[in-house]
């Protein structure tokens, strides 16, 4: 079963950028559809976008278009989410997750442990 | 992007009650709908996939129904441990989108 391990917590200044990593093990990384989900304190789940490494093309929620870059390095089985122009409202717990198997037909309920990003001056 | 609208929120019910949580998609998503349960400090947990299939290990009191734009999560007989926030997720098309969540309180 694939597992996801994320990078550690970050504290950033407003206007800066953050890059969170998500390393996969135990599965064929390239064929999975890896999503990024964030959750602000006390708020709901918000899907930011995702990537299927074998295709290399990311998709993004309109809210984050132009501010987020999702990428993947097949050689290290690692996905990345970079968010720029950070503001206080970006303070949140950021998860990487896999929802489906490579066929898209069967569920895969795998989540990273979450990376807390705090934006504060 | 497809918008997912959940109701009710919040929801308060008693142990043994039958509860329904609904999710409406802004356009048809066939049966590409999952239901997740999240407890404080934990990652979400999949309960139902493809609208009506029970994820392995999930108690049978949870069930899902619907297709197209309207979906329902049913808990047939509430247990104290069902206190949580519930989310629907459409994975029919990118970007995937969650409903806003339904916080379920056990009276």
PDB file of C-alpha atoms in Angstrom:
ATOM      1  CA  UNK A   1       0.000   0.000   0.000  1.00  0.00           C
ATOM      2  CA  UNK A   2       1.344   3.399  -0.951  1.00  0.00           C
ATOM      3  CA  UNK A   3       2.280   5.764   1.881  1.00  0.00           C
ATOM      4  CA  UNK A   4       2.872   9.513   1.798  1.00  0.00           C
ATOM      5  CA  UNK A   5       5.300  11.424   4.021  1.00  0.00           C
ATOM      6  CA  UNK A   6       5.321  15.216   3.964  1.00  0.00           C
ATOM      7  CA  UNK A   7       7.929  17.784   4.865  1.00  0.00           C
ATOM      8  CA  UNK A   8       7.876  19.592   8.175  1.00  0.00           C
ATOM      9  CA  UNK A   9       6.074  22.650   9.438  1.00  0.00           C
ATOM     10  CA  UNK A  10       6.930  26.058   7.991  1.00  0.00           C
ATOM     11  CA  UNK A  11       6.664  29.633   9.246  1.00  0.00           C
ATOM     12  CA  UNK A  12       6.702  32.225   6.480  1.00  0.00           C
ATOM     13  CA  UNK A  13       6.467  35.996   6.107  1.00  0.00           C
ATOM     14  CA  UNK A  14       3.644  37.560   4.122  1.00  0.00           C
ATOM     15  CA  UNK A  15       4.583  37.886   0.468  1.00  0.00           C
ATOM     16  CA  UNK A  16       7.030  34.980   0.526  1.00  0.00           C
ATOM     17  CA  UNK A  17       6.659  31.479  -0.899  1.00  0.00           C
ATOM     18  CA  UNK A  18       6.528  28.000   0.578  1.00  0.00           C
ATOM     19  CA  UNK A  19       7.270  24.638  -1.029  1.00  0.00           C
ATOM     20  CA  UNK A  20       5.888  21.516   0.602  1.00  0.00           C
ATOM     21  CA  UNK A  21       7.050  18.048  -0.396  1.00  0.00           C
ATOM     22  CA  UNK A  22       5.205  14.732  -0.349  1.00  0.00           C
ATOM     23  CA  UNK A  23       7.303  11.568  -0.737  1.00  0.00           C
ATOM     24  CA  UNK A  24       5.588   8.355  -1.769  1.00  0.00           C
ATOM     25  CA  UNK A  25       6.674   4.828  -0.969  1.00  0.00           C
ATOM     26  CA  UNK A  26       5.202   1.380  -1.443  1.00  0.00           C
ATOM     27  CA  UNK A  27       3.537   1.947  -4.783  1.00  0.00           C
ATOM     28  CA  UNK A  28       4.020   2.961  -8.411  1.00  0.00           C
ATOM     29  CA  UNK A  29       4.287   6.686  -7.824  1.00  0.00           C
ATOM     30  CA  UNK A  30       4.035   7.796 -11.429  1.00  0.00           C
ATOM     31  CA  UNK A  31       0.594   6.359 -12.049  1.00  0.00           C
ATOM     32  CA  UNK A  32      -1.166   7.803  -9.028  1.00  0.00           C
ATOM     33  CA  UNK A  33      -3.224  10.971  -9.126  1.00  0.00           C
ATOM     34  CA  UNK A  34      -1.833  13.031  -6.243  1.00  0.00           C
ATOM     35  CA  UNK A  35      -3.979  15.823  -4.870  1.00  0.00           C
ATOM     36  CA  UNK A  36      -3.207  18.703  -2.527  1.00  0.00           C
ATOM     37  CA  UNK A  37      -5.830  19.623   0.051  1.00  0.00           C
ATOM     38  CA  UNK A  38      -5.635  22.386   2.609  1.00  0.00           C
ATOM     39  CA  UNK A  39      -7.561  23.085   5.788  1.00  0.00           C
ATOM     40  CA  UNK A  40      -7.405  26.429   7.541  1.00  0.00           C
ATOM     41  CA  UNK A  41      -7.875  26.354  11.325  1.00  0.00           C
ATOM     42  CA  UNK A  42     -11.490  25.507  12.135  1.00  0.00           C
ATOM     43  CA  UNK A  43     -12.438  25.468   8.458  1.00  0.00           C
ATOM     44  CA  UNK A  44     -13.332  22.881   5.844  1.00  0.00           C
ATOM     45  CA  UNK A  45     -11.314  20.918   3.327  1.00  0.00           C
ATOM     46  CA  UNK A  46     -10.251  22.692   0.159  1.00  0.00           C
ATOM     47  CA  UNK A  47      -8.792  20.947  -2.860  1.00  0.00           C
ATOM     48  CA  UNK A  48      -6.034  23.047  -4.417  1.00  0.00           C
ATOM     49  CA  UNK A  49      -5.275  20.823  -7.379  1.00  0.00           C
ATOM     50  CA  UNK A  50      -3.268  17.769  -8.284  1.00  0.00           C
ATOM     51  CA  UNK A  51      -0.936  15.968 -10.622  1.00  0.00           C
ATOM     52  CA  UNK A  52      -0.463  12.572 -12.204  1.00  0.00           C
ATOM     53  CA  UNK A  53       3.344  12.301 -12.452  1.00  0.00           C
ATOM     54  CA  UNK A  54       3.289  10.005 -15.511  1.00  0.00           C
ATOM     55  CA  UNK A  55       1.641  12.820 -17.476  1.00  0.00           C
ATOM     56  CA  UNK A  56       3.355  15.661 -15.659  1.00  0.00           C
ATOM     57  CA  UNK A  57       0.486  18.074 -16.142  1.00  0.00           C
ATOM     58  CA  UNK A  58      -1.023  19.647 -13.053  1.00  0.00           C
ATOM     59  CA  UNK A  59      -4.571  20.881 -12.547  1.00  0.00           C
ATOM     60  CA  UNK A  60      -5.440  23.765 -10.260  1.00  0.00           C
ATOM     61  CA  UNK A  61      -8.495  25.148  -8.518  1.00  0.00           C
ATOM     62  CA  UNK A  62      -9.339  28.538  -9.950  1.00  0.00           C
ATOM     63  CA  UNK A  63      -8.905  30.150  -6.546  1.00  0.00           C
ATOM     64  CA  UNK A  64      -5.193  29.322  -6.591  1.00  0.00           C
ATOM     65  CA  UNK A  65      -4.437  29.789 -10.294  1.00  0.00           C
ATOM     66  CA  UNK A  66      -1.322  31.874 -10.759  1.00  0.00           C
ATOM     67  CA  UNK A  67      -0.181  31.405  -7.149  1.00  0.00           C
ATOM     68  CA  UNK A  68       0.372  27.673  -6.904  1.00  0.00           C
ATOM     69  CA  UNK A  69       2.640  25.278  -8.733  1.00  0.00           C
ATOM     70  CA  UNK A  70       2.194  21.537  -8.291  1.00  0.00           C
ATOM     71  CA  UNK A  71       4.999  19.372  -9.614  1.00  0.00           C
ATOM     72  CA  UNK A  72       6.448  15.895  -9.305  1.00  0.00           C
ATOM     73  CA  UNK A  73       9.859  14.261  -9.497  1.00  0.00           C
ATOM     74  CA  UNK A  74       9.496  10.659 -10.621  1.00  0.00           C
ATOM     75  CA  UNK A  75      13.138   9.874  -9.814  1.00  0.00           C
ATOM     76  CA  UNK A  76      12.500  10.502  -6.104  1.00  0.00           C
ATOM     77  CA  UNK A  77       8.787   9.647  -6.010  1.00  0.00           C
ATOM     78  CA  UNK A  78       8.094  13.084  -4.594  1.00  0.00           C
ATOM     79  CA  UNK A  79       5.336  15.570  -5.330  1.00  0.00           C
ATOM     80  CA  UNK A  80       5.603  19.259  -4.507  1.00  0.00           C
ATOM     81  CA  UNK A  81       3.216  22.113  -3.878  1.00  0.00           C
ATOM     82  CA  UNK A  82       4.611  25.627  -4.030  1.00  0.00           C
ATOM     83  CA  UNK A  83       2.406  28.530  -2.981  1.00  0.00           C
ATOM     84  CA  UNK A  84       3.571  32.079  -3.550  1.00  0.00           C
ATOM     85  CA  UNK A  85       2.545  35.571  -2.462  1.00  0.00           C
ATOM     86  CA  UNK A  86       1.589  34.174   0.917  1.00  0.00           C
ATOM     87  CA  UNK A  87      -0.914  36.003   3.081  1.00  0.00           C
ATOM     88  CA  UNK A  88      -2.265  35.342   6.550  1.00  0.00           C
ATOM     89  CA  UNK A  89      -5.289  33.544   5.083  1.00  0.00           C
ATOM     90  CA  UNK A  90      -2.946  30.865   3.734  1.00  0.00           C
ATOM     91  CA  UNK A  91      -2.205  29.724   7.267  1.00  0.00           C
ATOM     92  CA  UNK A  92      -3.436  26.150   7.125  1.00  0.00           C
ATOM     93  CA  UNK A  93      -2.638  22.477   7.330  1.00  0.00           C
ATOM     94  CA  UNK A  94      -1.659  21.241   3.877  1.00  0.00           C
ATOM     95  CA  UNK A  95      -2.191  17.586   2.951  1.00  0.00           C
ATOM     96  CA  UNK A  96      -1.180  15.552  -0.037  1.00  0.00           C
ATOM     97  CA  UNK A  97      -3.582  12.701  -0.737  1.00  0.00           C
ATOM     98  CA  UNK A  98      -4.380   9.906  -3.152  1.00  0.00           C
ATOM     99  CA  UNK A  99      -8.067   9.239  -3.722  1.00  0.00           C
ATOM    100  CA  UNK A 100      -8.058   6.579  -6.455  1.00  0.00           C
ATOM    101  CA  UNK A 101      -5.857   3.785  -7.795  1.00  0.00           C
ATOM    102  CA  UNK A 102      -4.104   4.202 -11.173  1.00  0.00           C
ATOM    103  CA  UNK A 103      -7.095   2.738 -13.017  1.00  0.00           C
ATOM    104  CA  UNK A 104      -9.332   5.374 -11.458  1.00  0.00           C
ATOM    105  CA  UNK A 105     -11.817   2.650 -10.630  1.00  0.00           C
ATOM    106  CA  UNK A 106     -10.921   1.750  -7.062  1.00  0.00           C
ATOM    107  CA  UNK A 107     -10.591   3.947  -4.003  1.00  0.00           C
ATOM    108  CA  UNK A 108      -7.272   4.647  -2.330  1.00  0.00           C
ATOM    109  CA  UNK A 109      -7.691   6.536   0.909  1.00  0.00           C
ATOM    110  CA  UNK A 110      -4.113   7.604   1.587  1.00  0.00           C
ATOM    111  CA  UNK A 111      -3.133  10.934   3.154  1.00  0.00           C
ATOM    112  CA  UNK A 112       0.131  12.468   4.156  1.00  0.00           C
ATOM    113  CA  UNK A 113       0.486  13.505   7.783  1.00  0.00           C
ATOM    114  CA  UNK A 114      -0.114  17.147   6.907  1.00  0.00           C
ATOM    115  CA  UNK A 115       2.243  20.115   6.883  1.00  0.00           C
ATOM    116  CA  UNK A 116       1.327  23.159   8.936  1.00  0.00           C
ATOM    117  CA  UNK A 117       2.155  26.425   7.170  1.00  0.00           C
ATOM    118  CA  UNK A 118       1.917  29.554   9.284  1.00  0.00           C
ATOM    119  CA  UNK A 119       2.070  32.949   7.628  1.00  0.00           C
ATOM    120  CA  UNK A 120       2.935  35.682  10.067  1.00  0.00           C
ATOM    121  CA  UNK A 121       4.929  38.878  10.123  1.00  0.00           C
TER     122      UNK A 121
ATOM    123  CA  UNK B   1     -15.349  24.195 -11.461  1.00  0.00           C
ATOM    124  CA  UNK B   2     -18.051  21.974 -10.008  1.00  0.00           C
ATOM    125  CA  UNK B   3     -19.489  23.285  -6.761  1.00  0.00           C
ATOM    126  CA  UNK B   4     -20.651  20.892  -4.061  1.00  0.00           C
ATOM    127  CA  UNK B   5     -23.315  22.099  -1.639  1.00  0.00           C
ATOM    128  CA  UNK B   6     -23.935  20.143   1.548  1.00  0.00           C
ATOM    129  CA  UNK B   7     -26.815  20.313   3.978  1.00  0.00           C
ATOM    130  CA  UNK B   8     -27.616  20.575   6.772  1.00  0.00           C
ATOM    131  CA  UNK B   9     -24.850  22.234   8.675  1.00  0.00           C
ATOM    132  CA  UNK B  10     -24.586  21.820  11.553  1.00  0.00           C
ATOM    133  CA  UNK B  11     -26.613  18.786  12.547  1.00  0.00           C
ATOM    134  CA  UNK B  12     -27.562  17.621  16.034  1.00  0.00           C
ATOM    135  CA  UNK B  13     -29.028  14.178  16.692  1.00  0.00           C
ATOM    136  CA  UNK B  14     -29.284  11.525  19.387  1.00  0.00           C
ATOM    137  CA  UNK B  15     -27.760   8.093  19.711  1.00  0.00           C
ATOM    138  CA  UNK B  16     -29.904   5.650  17.752  1.00  0.00           C
ATOM    139  CA  UNK B  17     -31.281   8.273  15.365  1.00  0.00           C
ATOM    140  CA  UNK B  18     -31.218   7.889  11.607  1.00  0.00           C
ATOM    141  CA  UNK B  19     -29.572  10.869   9.944  1.00  0.00           C
ATOM    142  CA  UNK B  20     -29.205  11.997   6.357  1.00  0.00           C
ATOM    143  CA  UNK B  21     -26.641  14.393   4.967  1.00  0.00           C
ATOM    144  CA  UNK B  22     -27.126  15.592   1.429  1.00  0.00           C
ATOM    145  CA  UNK B  23     -24.744  16.873  -1.185  1.00  0.00           C
ATOM    146  CA  UNK B  24     -25.741  18.570  -4.421  1.00  0.00           C
ATOM    147  CA  UNK B  25     -23.392  19.065  -7.358  1.00  0.00           C
ATOM    148  CA  UNK B  26     -23.652  22.117  -9.605  1.00  0.00           C
ATOM    149  CA  UNK B  27     -23.545  19.791 -12.611  1.00  0.00           C
ATOM    150  CA  UNK B  28     -23.918  16.061 -13.172  1.00  0.00           C
ATOM    151  CA  UNK B  29     -21.045  13.957 -11.862  1.00  0.00           C
ATOM    152  CA  UNK B  30     -22.482  10.487 -12.528  1.00  0.00           C
ATOM    153  CA  UNK B  31     -21.522   8.516  -9.398  1.00  0.00           C
ATOM    154  CA  UNK B  32     -18.070  10.036  -8.859  1.00  0.00           C
ATOM    155  CA  UNK B  33     -18.811  11.009  -5.286  1.00  0.00           C
ATOM    156  CA  UNK B  34     -17.147  10.056  -2.028  1.00  0.00           C
ATOM    157  CA  UNK B  35     -18.050  10.684   1.597  1.00  0.00           C
ATOM    158  CA  UNK B  36     -15.402  11.382   4.218  1.00  0.00           C
ATOM    159  CA  UNK B  37     -15.473  11.571   7.999  1.00  0.00           C
ATOM    160  CA  UNK B  38     -13.054  13.811   9.834  1.00  0.00           C
ATOM    161  CA  UNK B  39     -12.465  13.947  13.569  1.00  0.00           C
ATOM    162  CA  UNK B  40     -10.503  16.754  15.246  1.00  0.00           C
ATOM    163  CA  UNK B  41      -6.769  16.555  14.689  1.00  0.00           C
ATOM    164  CA  UNK B  42      -7.066  13.689  12.227  1.00  0.00           C
ATOM    165  CA  UNK B  43      -6.910  13.316   8.465  1.00  0.00           C
ATOM    166  CA  UNK B  44     -10.208  12.595   6.739  1.00  0.00           C
ATOM    167  CA  UNK B  45     -11.289   8.974   6.419  1.00  0.00           C
ATOM    168  CA  UNK B  46     -13.144   7.553   3.424  1.00  0.00           C
ATOM    169  CA  UNK B  47     -16.531   6.047   4.243  1.00  0.00           C
ATOM    170  CA  UNK B  48     -18.275   5.686   0.874  1.00  0.00           C
ATOM    171  CA  UNK B  49     -16.924   5.735  -2.689  1.00  0.00           C
ATOM    172  CA  UNK B  50     -18.640   5.843  -6.069  1.00  0.00           C
ATOM    173  CA  UNK B  51     -21.680   7.233  -4.251  1.00  0.00           C
ATOM    174  CA  UNK B  52     -22.864   3.976  -2.712  1.00  0.00           C
ATOM    175  CA  UNK B  53     -19.963   1.568  -2.143  1.00  0.00           C
ATOM    176  CA  UNK B  54     -18.926   1.001   1.452  1.00  0.00           C
ATOM    177  CA  UNK B  55     -15.200   1.310   2.055  1.00  0.00           C
ATOM    178  CA  UNK B  56     -13.606  -1.722   3.647  1.00  0.00           C
ATOM    179  CA  UNK B  57     -13.715  -1.647   7.442  1.00  0.00           C
ATOM    180  CA  UNK B  58     -16.456   0.982   7.661  1.00  0.00           C
ATOM    181  CA  UNK B  59     -19.482  -0.003   9.780  1.00  0.00           C
ATOM    182  CA  UNK B  60     -22.555  -1.048   7.827  1.00  0.00           C
ATOM    183  CA  UNK B  61     -24.684   1.639   9.494  1.00  0.00           C
ATOM    184  CA  UNK B  62     -23.141   4.014   6.939  1.00  0.00           C
ATOM    185  CA  UNK B  63     -24.619   4.000   3.450  1.00  0.00           C
ATOM    186  CA  UNK B  64     -24.697   6.252   0.428  1.00  0.00           C
ATOM    187  CA  UNK B  65     -27.061   6.820  -2.453  1.00  0.00           C
ATOM    188  CA  UNK B  66     -27.599   9.055  -5.433  1.00  0.00           C
ATOM    189  CA  UNK B  67     -26.349   9.744  -8.911  1.00  0.00           C
ATOM    190  CA  UNK B  68     -26.084  12.719 -11.204  1.00  0.00           C
ATOM    191  CA  UNK B  69     -26.373  15.802  -9.004  1.00  0.00           C
ATOM    192  CA  UNK B  70     -28.018  14.675  -5.769  1.00  0.00           C
ATOM    193  CA  UNK B  71     -26.425  12.420  -3.172  1.00  0.00           C
ATOM    194  CA  UNK B  72     -27.145  11.305   0.371  1.00  0.00           C
ATOM    195  CA  UNK B  73     -25.079   9.865   3.189  1.00  0.00           C
ATOM    196  CA  UNK B  74     -27.202   7.962   5.687  1.00  0.00           C
ATOM    197  CA  UNK B  75     -26.227   6.798   9.149  1.00  0.00           C
ATOM    198  CA  UNK B  76     -28.907   4.299  10.078  1.00  0.00           C
ATOM    199  CA  UNK B  77     -28.436   4.306  13.849  1.00  0.00           C
ATOM    200  CA  UNK B  78     -26.132   6.891  15.353  1.00  0.00           C
ATOM    201  CA  UNK B  79     -23.373   5.856  17.697  1.00  0.00           C
ATOM    202  CA  UNK B  80     -21.471   8.246  20.003  1.00  0.00           C
ATOM    203  CA  UNK B  81     -18.292   7.776  17.955  1.00  0.00           C
ATOM    204  CA  UNK B  82     -20.034   9.184  14.862  1.00  0.00           C
ATOM    205  CA  UNK B  83     -19.563  12.700  16.207  1.00  0.00           C
ATOM    206  CA  UNK B  84     -17.425  14.254  13.470  1.00  0.00           C
ATOM    207  CA  UNK B  85     -17.518  16.488  10.423  1.00  0.00           C
ATOM    208  CA  UNK B  86     -18.604  14.856   7.171  1.00  0.00           C
ATOM    209  CA  UNK B  87     -17.562  15.974   3.686  1.00  0.00           C
ATOM    210  CA  UNK B  88     -18.544  14.961   0.199  1.00  0.00           C
ATOM    211  CA  UNK B  89     -15.932  15.017  -2.567  1.00  0.00           C
ATOM    212  CA  UNK B  90     -16.518  14.954  -6.316  1.00  0.00           C
ATOM    213  CA  UNK B  91     -13.732  13.249  -8.254  1.00  0.00           C
ATOM    214  CA  UNK B  92     -15.498  13.314 -11.615  1.00  0.00           C
ATOM    215  CA  UNK B  93     -13.454  16.137 -13.074  1.00  0.00           C
ATOM    216  CA  UNK B  94     -10.550  18.386 -12.202  1.00  0.00           C
ATOM    217  CA  UNK B  95     -10.268  20.258  -9.995  1.00  0.00           C
ATOM    218  CA  UNK B  96     -11.815  17.901  -7.452  1.00  0.00           C
ATOM    219  CA  UNK B  97     -14.050  19.748  -5.001  1.00  0.00           C
ATOM    220  CA  UNK B  98     -15.309  19.154  -1.481  1.00  0.00           C
ATOM    221  CA  UNK B  99     -18.585  20.202   0.027  1.00  0.00           C
ATOM    222  CA  UNK B 100     -18.342  22.703   2.850  1.00  0.00           C
ATOM    223  CA  UNK B 101     -18.786  20.027   5.511  1.00  0.00           C
ATOM    224  CA  UNK B 102     -21.518  18.974   7.939  1.00  0.00           C
ATOM    225  CA  UNK B 103     -20.626  18.997  11.621  1.00  0.00           C
ATOM    226  CA  UNK B 104     -22.578  16.264  13.379  1.00  0.00           C
ATOM    227  CA  UNK B 105     -23.115  16.649  17.096  1.00  0.00           C
ATOM    228  CA  UNK B 106     -24.425  13.832  19.242  1.00  0.00           C
ATOM    229  CA  UNK B 107     -26.883  15.140  21.831  1.00  0.00           C
TER     230      UNK B 107
END
